[in-house]
XYZ file of C-alpha atoms in Angstrom:
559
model
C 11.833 18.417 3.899
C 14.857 21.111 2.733
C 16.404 23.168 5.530
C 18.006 26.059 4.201
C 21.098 27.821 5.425
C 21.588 30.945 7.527
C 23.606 33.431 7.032
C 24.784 33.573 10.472
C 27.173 30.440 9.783
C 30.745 30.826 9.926
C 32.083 31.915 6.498
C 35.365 31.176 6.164
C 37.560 32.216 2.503
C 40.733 30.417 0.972
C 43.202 31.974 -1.639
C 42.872 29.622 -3.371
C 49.408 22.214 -25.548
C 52.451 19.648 -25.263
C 52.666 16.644 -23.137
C 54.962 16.526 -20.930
C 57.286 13.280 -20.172
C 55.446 11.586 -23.269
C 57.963 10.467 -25.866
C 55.446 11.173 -28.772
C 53.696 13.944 -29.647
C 49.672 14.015 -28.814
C 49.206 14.105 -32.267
C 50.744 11.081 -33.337
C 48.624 8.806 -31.524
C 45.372 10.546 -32.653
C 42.796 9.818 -35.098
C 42.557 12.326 -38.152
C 39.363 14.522 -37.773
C 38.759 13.444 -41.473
C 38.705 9.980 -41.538
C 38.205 7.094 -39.470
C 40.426 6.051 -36.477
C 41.418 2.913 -37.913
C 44.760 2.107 -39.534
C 47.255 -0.773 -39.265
C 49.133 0.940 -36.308
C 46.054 -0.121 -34.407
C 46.558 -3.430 -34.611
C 47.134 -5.382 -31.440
C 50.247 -7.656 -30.222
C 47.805 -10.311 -30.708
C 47.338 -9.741 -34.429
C 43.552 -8.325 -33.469
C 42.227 -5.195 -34.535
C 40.945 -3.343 -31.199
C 38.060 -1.725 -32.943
C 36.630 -5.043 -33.191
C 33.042 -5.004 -34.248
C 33.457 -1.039 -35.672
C 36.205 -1.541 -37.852
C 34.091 -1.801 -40.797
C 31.566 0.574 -40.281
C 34.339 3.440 -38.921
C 36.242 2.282 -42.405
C 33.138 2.790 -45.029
C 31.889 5.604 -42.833
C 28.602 3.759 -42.489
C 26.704 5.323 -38.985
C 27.775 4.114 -36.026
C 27.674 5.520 -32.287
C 29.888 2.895 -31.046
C 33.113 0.420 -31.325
C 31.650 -2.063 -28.663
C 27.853 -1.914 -29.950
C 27.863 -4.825 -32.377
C 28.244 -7.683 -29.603
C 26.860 -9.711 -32.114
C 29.492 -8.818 -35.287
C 27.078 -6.377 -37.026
C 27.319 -3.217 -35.435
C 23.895 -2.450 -35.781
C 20.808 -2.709 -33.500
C 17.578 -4.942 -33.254
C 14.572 -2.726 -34.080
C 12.466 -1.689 -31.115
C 10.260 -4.571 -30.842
C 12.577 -7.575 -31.632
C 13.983 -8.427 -28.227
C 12.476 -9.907 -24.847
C 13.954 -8.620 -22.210
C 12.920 -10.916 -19.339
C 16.145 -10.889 -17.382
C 16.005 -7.120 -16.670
C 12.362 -7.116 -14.814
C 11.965 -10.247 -13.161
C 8.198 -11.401 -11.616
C 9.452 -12.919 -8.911
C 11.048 -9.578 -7.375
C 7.328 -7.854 -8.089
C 5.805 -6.496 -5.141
C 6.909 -9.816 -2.848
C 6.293 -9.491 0.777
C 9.319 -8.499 2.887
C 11.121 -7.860 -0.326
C 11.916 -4.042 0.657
C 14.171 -5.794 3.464
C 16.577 -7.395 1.271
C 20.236 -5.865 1.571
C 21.027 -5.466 -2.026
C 19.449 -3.754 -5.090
C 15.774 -4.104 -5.363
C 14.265 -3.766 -9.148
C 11.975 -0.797 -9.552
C 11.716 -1.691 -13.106
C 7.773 -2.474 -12.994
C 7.253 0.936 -11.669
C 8.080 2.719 -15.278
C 5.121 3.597 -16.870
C 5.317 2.290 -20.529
C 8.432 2.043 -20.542
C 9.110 1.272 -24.324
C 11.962 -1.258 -25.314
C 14.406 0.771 -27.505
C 18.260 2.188 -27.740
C 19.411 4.496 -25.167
C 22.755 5.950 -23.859
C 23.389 8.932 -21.562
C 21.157 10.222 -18.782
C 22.034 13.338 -17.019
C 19.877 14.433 -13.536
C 18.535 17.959 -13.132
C 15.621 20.117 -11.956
C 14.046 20.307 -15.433
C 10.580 21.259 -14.375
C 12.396 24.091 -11.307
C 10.048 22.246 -8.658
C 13.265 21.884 -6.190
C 13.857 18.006 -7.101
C 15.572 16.461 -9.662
C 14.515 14.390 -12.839
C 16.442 12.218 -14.645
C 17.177 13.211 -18.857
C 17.792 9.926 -21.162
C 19.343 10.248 -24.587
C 17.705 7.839 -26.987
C 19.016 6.800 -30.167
C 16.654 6.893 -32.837
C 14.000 7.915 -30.762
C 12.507 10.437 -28.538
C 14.826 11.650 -25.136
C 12.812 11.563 -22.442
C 12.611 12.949 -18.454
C 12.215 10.798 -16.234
C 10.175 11.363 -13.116
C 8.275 10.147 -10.048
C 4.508 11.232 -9.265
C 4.372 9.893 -6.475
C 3.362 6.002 -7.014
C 4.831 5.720 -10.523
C 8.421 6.961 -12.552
C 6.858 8.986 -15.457
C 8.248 10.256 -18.901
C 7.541 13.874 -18.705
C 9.845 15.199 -21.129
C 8.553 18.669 -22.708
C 8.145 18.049 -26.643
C 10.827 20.270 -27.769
C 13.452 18.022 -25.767
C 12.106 14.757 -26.964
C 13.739 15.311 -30.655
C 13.217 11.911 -31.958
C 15.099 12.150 -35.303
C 18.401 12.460 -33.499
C 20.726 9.950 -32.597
C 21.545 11.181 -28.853
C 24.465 9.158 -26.335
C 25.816 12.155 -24.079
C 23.768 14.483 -21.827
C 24.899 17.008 -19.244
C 22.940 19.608 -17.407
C 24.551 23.243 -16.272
C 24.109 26.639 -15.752
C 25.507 28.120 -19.381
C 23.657 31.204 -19.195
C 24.461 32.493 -15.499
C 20.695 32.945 -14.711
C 20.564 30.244 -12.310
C 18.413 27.621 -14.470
C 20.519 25.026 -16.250
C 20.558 24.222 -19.871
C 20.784 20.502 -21.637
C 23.376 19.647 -23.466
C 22.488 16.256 -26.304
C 25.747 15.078 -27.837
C 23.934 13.319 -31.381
C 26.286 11.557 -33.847
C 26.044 9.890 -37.143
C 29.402 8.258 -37.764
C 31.832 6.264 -35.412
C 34.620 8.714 -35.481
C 35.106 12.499 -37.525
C 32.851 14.639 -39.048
C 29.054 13.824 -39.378
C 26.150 15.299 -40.881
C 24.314 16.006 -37.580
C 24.961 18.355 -35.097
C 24.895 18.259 -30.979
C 22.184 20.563 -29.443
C 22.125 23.156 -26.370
C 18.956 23.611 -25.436
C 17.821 27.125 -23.202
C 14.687 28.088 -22.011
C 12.412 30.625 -23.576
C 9.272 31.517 -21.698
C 7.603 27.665 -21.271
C 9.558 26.502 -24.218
C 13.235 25.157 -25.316
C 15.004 26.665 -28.452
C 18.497 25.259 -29.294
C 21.213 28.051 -29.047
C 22.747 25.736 -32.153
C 20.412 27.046 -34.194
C 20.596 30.726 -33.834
C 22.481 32.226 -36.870
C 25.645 33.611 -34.940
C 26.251 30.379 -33.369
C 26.571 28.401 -36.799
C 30.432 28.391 -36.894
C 30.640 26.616 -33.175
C 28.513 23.463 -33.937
C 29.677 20.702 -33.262
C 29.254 17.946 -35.656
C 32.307 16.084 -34.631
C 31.323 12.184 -33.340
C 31.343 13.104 -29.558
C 31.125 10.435 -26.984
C 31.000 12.482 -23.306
C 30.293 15.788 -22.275
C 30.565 17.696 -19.005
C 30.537 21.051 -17.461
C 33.648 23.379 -16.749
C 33.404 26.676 -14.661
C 37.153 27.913 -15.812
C 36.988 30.696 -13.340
C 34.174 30.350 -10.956
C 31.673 32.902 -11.656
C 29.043 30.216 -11.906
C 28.801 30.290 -15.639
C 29.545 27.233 -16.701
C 31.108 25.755 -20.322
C 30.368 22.389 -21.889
C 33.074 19.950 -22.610
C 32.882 17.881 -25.549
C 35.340 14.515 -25.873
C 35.183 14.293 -29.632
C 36.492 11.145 -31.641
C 38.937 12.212 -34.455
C 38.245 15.417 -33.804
C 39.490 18.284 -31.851
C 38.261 18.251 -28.146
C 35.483 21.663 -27.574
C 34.735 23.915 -24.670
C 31.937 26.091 -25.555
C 31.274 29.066 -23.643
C 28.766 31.743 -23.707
C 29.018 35.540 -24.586
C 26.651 37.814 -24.071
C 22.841 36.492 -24.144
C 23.194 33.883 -27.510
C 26.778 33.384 -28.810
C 28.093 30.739 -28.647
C 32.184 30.570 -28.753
C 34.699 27.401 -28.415
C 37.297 28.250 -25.929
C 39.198 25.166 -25.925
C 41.934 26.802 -28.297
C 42.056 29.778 -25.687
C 42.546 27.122 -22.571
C 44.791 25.018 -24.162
C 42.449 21.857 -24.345
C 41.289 21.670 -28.202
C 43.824 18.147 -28.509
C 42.860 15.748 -31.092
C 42.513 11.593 -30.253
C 39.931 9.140 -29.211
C 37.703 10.839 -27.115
C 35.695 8.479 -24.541
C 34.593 9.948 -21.177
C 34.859 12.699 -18.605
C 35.250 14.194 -15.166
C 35.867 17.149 -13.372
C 38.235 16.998 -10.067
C 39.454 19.601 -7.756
C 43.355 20.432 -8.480
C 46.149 22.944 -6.628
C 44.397 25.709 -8.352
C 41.037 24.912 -9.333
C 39.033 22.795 -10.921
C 40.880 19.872 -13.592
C 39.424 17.946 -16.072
C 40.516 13.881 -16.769
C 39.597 12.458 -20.449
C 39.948 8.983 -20.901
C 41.010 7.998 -24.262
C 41.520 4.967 -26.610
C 43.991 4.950 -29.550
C 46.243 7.102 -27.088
C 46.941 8.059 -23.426
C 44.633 9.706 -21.177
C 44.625 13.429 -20.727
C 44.822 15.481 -17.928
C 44.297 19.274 -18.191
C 45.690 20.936 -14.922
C 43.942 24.380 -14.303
C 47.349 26.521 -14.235
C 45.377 30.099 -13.816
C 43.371 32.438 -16.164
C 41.146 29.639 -17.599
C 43.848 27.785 -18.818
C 45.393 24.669 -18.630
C 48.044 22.436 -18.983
C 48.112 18.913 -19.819
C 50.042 16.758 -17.636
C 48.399 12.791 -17.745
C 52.132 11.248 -17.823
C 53.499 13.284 -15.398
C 50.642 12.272 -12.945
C 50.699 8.988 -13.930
C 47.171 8.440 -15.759
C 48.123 8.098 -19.493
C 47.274 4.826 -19.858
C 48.284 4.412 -23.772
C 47.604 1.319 -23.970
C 44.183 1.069 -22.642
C 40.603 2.239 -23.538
C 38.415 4.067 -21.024
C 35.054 4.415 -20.646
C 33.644 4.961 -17.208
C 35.128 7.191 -14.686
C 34.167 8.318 -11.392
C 35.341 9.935 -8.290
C 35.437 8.512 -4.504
C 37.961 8.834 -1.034
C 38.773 4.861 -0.907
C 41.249 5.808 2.093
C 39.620 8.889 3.540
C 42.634 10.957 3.200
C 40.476 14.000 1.919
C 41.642 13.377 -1.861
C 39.680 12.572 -4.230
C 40.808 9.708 -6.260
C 40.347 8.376 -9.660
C 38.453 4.799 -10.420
C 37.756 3.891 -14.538
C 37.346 0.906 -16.494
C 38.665 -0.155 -19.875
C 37.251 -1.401 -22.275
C 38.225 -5.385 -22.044
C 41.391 -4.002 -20.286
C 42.397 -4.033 -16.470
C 40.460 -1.307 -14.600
C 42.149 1.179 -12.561
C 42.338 2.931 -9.416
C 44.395 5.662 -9.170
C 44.882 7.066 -5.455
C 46.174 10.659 -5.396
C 49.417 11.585 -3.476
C 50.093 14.761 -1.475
C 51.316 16.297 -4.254
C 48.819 15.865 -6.455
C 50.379 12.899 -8.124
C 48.449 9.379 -8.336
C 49.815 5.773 -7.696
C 47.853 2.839 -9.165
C 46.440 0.614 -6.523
C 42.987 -1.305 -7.669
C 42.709 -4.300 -6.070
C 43.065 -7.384 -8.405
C 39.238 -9.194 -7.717
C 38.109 -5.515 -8.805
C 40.428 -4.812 -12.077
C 39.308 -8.291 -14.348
C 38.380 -7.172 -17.760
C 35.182 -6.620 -18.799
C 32.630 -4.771 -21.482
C 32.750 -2.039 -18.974
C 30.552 1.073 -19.639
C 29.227 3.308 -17.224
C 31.201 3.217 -13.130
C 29.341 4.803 -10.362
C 30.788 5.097 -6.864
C 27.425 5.994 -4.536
C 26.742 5.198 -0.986
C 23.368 3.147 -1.794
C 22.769 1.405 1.514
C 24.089 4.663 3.461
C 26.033 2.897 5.745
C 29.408 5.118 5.355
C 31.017 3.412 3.095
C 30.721 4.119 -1.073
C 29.949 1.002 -3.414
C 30.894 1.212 -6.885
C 28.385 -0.494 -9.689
C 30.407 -1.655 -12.485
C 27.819 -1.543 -15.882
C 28.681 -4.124 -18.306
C 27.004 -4.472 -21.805
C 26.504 -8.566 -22.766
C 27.795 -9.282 -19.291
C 26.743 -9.241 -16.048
C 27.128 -5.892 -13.716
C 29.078 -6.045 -10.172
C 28.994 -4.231 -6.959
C 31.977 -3.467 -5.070
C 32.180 -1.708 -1.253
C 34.955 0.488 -0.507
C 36.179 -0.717 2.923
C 39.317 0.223 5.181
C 41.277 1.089 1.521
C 39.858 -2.328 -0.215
C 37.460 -2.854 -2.870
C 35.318 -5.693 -1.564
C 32.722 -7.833 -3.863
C 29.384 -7.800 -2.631
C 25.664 -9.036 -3.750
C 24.626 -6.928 -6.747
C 20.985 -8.376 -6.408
C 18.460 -7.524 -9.110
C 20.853 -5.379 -10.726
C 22.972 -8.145 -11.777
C 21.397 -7.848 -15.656
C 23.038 -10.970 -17.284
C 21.795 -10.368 -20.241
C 21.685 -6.229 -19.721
C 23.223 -4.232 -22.967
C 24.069 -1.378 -20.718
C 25.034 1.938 -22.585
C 25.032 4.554 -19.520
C 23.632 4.856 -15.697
C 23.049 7.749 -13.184
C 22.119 8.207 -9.799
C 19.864 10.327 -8.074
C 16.845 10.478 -5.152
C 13.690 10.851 -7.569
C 11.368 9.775 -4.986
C 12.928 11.958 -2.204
C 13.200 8.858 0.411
C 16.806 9.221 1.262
C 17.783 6.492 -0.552
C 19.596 6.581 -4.207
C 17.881 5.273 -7.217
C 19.763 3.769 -9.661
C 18.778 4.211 -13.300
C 20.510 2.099 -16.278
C 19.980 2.584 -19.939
C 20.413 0.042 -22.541
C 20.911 -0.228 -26.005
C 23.599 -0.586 -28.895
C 23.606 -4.404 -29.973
C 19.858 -4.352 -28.886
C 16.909 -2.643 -27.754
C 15.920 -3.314 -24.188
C 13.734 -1.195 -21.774
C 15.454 1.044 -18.877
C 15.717 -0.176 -15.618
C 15.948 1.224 -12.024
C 16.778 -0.240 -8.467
C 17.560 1.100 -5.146
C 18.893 -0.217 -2.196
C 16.400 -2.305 0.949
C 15.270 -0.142 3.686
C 17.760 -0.433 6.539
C 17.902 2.283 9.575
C 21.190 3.473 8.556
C 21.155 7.488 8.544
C 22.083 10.336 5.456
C 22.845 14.192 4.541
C 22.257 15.336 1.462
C 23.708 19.080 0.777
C 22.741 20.881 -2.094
C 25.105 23.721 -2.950
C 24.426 26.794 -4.995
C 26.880 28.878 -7.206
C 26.828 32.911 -6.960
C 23.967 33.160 -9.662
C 21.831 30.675 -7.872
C 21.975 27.409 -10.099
C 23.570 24.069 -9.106
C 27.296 24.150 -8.068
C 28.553 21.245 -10.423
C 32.372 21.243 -9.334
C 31.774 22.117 -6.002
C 33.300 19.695 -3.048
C 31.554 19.289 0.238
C 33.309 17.498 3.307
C 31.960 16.480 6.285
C 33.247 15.898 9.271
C 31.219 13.410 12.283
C 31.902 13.120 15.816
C 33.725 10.180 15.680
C 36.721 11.645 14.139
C 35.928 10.163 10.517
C 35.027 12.511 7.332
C 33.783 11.910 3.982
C 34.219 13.868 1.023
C 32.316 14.182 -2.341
C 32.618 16.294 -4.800
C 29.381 17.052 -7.006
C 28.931 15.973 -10.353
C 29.355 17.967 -13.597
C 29.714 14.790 -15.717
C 31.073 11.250 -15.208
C 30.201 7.584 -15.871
C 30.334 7.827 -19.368
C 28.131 9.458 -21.444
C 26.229 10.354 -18.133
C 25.679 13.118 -15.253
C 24.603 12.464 -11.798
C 22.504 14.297 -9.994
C 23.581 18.055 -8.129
C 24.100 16.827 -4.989
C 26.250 15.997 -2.569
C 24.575 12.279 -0.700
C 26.410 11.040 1.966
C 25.468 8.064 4.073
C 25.946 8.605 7.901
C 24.893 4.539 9.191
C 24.322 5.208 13.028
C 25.474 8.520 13.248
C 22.406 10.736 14.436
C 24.746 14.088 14.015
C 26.994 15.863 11.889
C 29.791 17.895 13.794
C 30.407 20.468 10.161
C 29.924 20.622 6.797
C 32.681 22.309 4.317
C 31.679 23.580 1.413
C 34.499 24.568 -1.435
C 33.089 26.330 -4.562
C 34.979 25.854 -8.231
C 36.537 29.793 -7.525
C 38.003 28.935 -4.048
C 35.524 30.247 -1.395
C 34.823 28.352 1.222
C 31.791 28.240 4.211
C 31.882 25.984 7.289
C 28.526 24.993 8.565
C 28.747 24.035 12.344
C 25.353 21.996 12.635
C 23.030 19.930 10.000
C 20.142 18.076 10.789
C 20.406 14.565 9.749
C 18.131 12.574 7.621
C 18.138 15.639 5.715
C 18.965 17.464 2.412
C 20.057 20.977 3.350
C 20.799 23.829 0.637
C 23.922 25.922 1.072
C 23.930 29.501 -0.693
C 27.099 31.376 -1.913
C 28.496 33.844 0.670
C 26.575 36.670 0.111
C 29.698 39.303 0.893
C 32.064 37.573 -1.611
């Protein structure tokens, strides 16, 4: 059941290049758009090359979508029907008895129909089919995308024939509202080669009537394809109006922000707003800032970036001044959470075989590193997800590893604590990118992990045991009526404590999660108000939600 929101709630409105303190220029640590990323100032203290396994493919330009894909030394994949994946869907968690009890994740995996082993990457969530829930988008990688959804007994590839594109090589997805007319378009990142130019190009995908054409492929958008190897995208509303641009982290090659004008063109603006840097691209997210809405990119070859919204659509990039660069590392997945419920949003990656990081932002908008050490160990680290799955108040964080076994961390009083990962422990798992989202509308957050790379392996899904622990989910809308990716939403209970999310425009890596706002409430049977914050600023205070819930909140009407 949705409950929407009436007007009659309290509406309340707010006012809302070079890198700095760096002793090199951007440049100078970033691969050339025209060749591969791999020269001898790459070389580790150790005398190791850190493109590993990719080093001779990126070299001889042979395809590639990945550095880390070749676990095995070969870079390339096993065809579709040459692996056995029996550690992802175990029998013995089939259907048991009781087994919906169990506090931990619970495989779902048997539930897929068909469910075909093969390479995937990115999944992004949105209402493809505009029935008021959400499906879940996969890229696949030499084969068909597919949507994800649940009929009611089963999860079900539904994906309309002009999306499933087989041909492509897809690894990033996002979702958004490009167009401004409330629906949101898709947004397949395809590549060829490991770094530079290839031969394919990305796709935007609109609808038209009970079709999807690709905006790419209209003649006046030929000059802003993008056929530079990509690995993340995500979605950017520069100055609130609820049109939204798409991000694109490219690898030795400039970073994009396309925008459109008018019904069809396509333009990149990332000259214009001072983001069109060159380096190793990896992922992406969007977090609120002093005067809008930022934008972190986590890089390898190079420090981080971190474009501050200064005003006017532009930005500034500031990742050493903050405190994220990072040079020496190599990100991959990113996400947001509050670990110490300050009401700032802080910043939680891994790198790639490298320490992962937590980065807890200061009053003044700086960030100090602080991950606890049992949660930083190295690892093949792909995708990160912070999501309260048991909704008991407190945000866990799934750490997806590729050839090594996933872990689950709870964010408690400021700490990062280890806890039972259950069936989603995937020792054997080749994970390439995970989302979450409620498909079956239960309250509860799926969890959905693609695999691929070094293997082909079948998707998986878990969610958490029923418990009686309570949840709000909000679902905000921007002035045009689509999803408000960027958005934050606070809430406040009556015990004095608040939690704060802000909702997803891209993260993980390579990924999306779904448009809303969860929050787990554990025994709280009320909400004392809801804030909602849109990407331009406005602001509306709800003063009652019922619980158990997802609500929809509408843009102020007399804005």
């Amino acid at each position: 059941m949705r409950t929407s929101v009436v007007s009659t709630l309290l509406i309340l409105s707010l006012a809302c290049g070079t890198r700095a303190g760096d002793d090199r220029p951007v440049e100078a640590a970033s691969p050339s758009p025209s060749e591969s990323p791999v020269g001898s100032d790459t070389v580790g203290a150790d005398g190791t090359n850190p493109l590993d396994s990719g080093a001779s493919a990126a070299r001889s330009g042979e395809p590639m979508a990945d550095r880390d894909e070749g676990l095995d030394g070969s870079g390339r994949a096993d065809s579709e029907d040459s692996f056995v994946p029996d550690p992802l869907d175990p029998p013995d968690h089939r259907a048991i008895p009781g087994d919906e009890t169990r506090q931990t994740f619970i495989s779902l995996t048997h539930l897929i129909d068909g469910n075909p082993i093969k390479r995937r990457y990115g999944i992004a969530v949105t209402d493809l089919d505009l029935d008021g829930d959400f499906e879940a988008v996969v890229a696949g990688y030499g084969g068909a995308n597919e949507v994800i959804d649940w009929n009611g007994s089963r999860f079900t590839d539904v994906a309309p024939a002009a999306l499933r594109d087989a041909e492509r090589r897809a690894i990033g997805v996002a979702a958004c509202d490009v167009s401004g007319d409330g629906q949101e378009e898709i947004y397949f990142l395809n590549i060829d080669r490991f770094g530079g130019l290839g031969e394919v190009s990305d796709r935007l995908y609109t609808r038209s009537e009970d079709s999807w054409v690709d905006l790419f492929e209209h003649p006046e958008n030929v000059s802003a394809v993008n056929q530079f190897a990509g690995r993340s995208v995500a979605c950017l509303d520069r100055d609130g109006d609820g049109r939204y641009g798409v991000f694109v982290a490219n690898y030795g090659g400039p970073m994009k922000l396309l925008e459109l004008e008018g019904d069809r063109a396509l333009v990149d603006s990332a000259p214009e707003a001072n983001m069109a840097l060159t380096t190793g691209g990896r992922s992406l997210i969007a977090l609120p800032g002093r005067t809008g809405i930022d934008l972190f990119t986590g890089n390898e070859n190079g420090p981080n970036f971190y474009f501050e919204a200064v005003g006017d659509g532009r930005y500034v990039e500031r990742a050493s001044e903050l405190g994220v660069a990072d040079a020496r590392e190599t990100v991959r997945g990113v996400t947001l959470l509050d670990v110490n419920r300050d009401g700032r949003l802080d910043l939680l990656y891994g790198n790639w075989e490298g320490p992962h990081r937590l980065f807890i932002r200061q009053s003044d908008g700086a960030f100090e590193e602080q991950m606890p050490a049992t949660a930083s160990t190295p690892s093949r680290i792909r995708s990160v997800i912070a999501a309260d799955f048991d909704n008991d108040g407190h945000e866990e964080i799934f750490f997806n590893n590729i050839g090594q076994p996933n872990r689950l961390f709870r964010s408690v009083n400021d700490d990062l604590i280890e806890i039972d990962i259950g069936d989603a422990l995937e020792a054997d798992g080749l994970g390439t990118g995970a989302a979450v989202l409620d498909l079956d509308e239960d309250g509860r957050l799926e969890l959905l992990v693609a695999h691929g790379e070094s293997g082909a392996q079948p998707l998986s899904i878990f969610h958490w045991g029923q418990n009686d622990n309570h949840f709000l989910r909000v679902f905000v809308r921007t002035p045009n009526g689509g999803p408000a990716r960027g958005a934050i939403v606070t809430i406040d209970l009556p015990d004095g404590t608040t939690q704060t999310r802000m909702i997803d425009s891209g993260s993980a890596y390579l990924c999306q999660m779904e448009p809303v706002a969860h929050f787990g409430l554990g025994p709280a049977t009320a909400v004392s108000s809801i804030t909602v914050t849109w990407p331009d600023g406005i602001r509306r205070v709800i003063q009652e939600a019922t619980v158990d819930d997802r609500i929809d909140v509408d843009y102020p009407s007399d804005q």
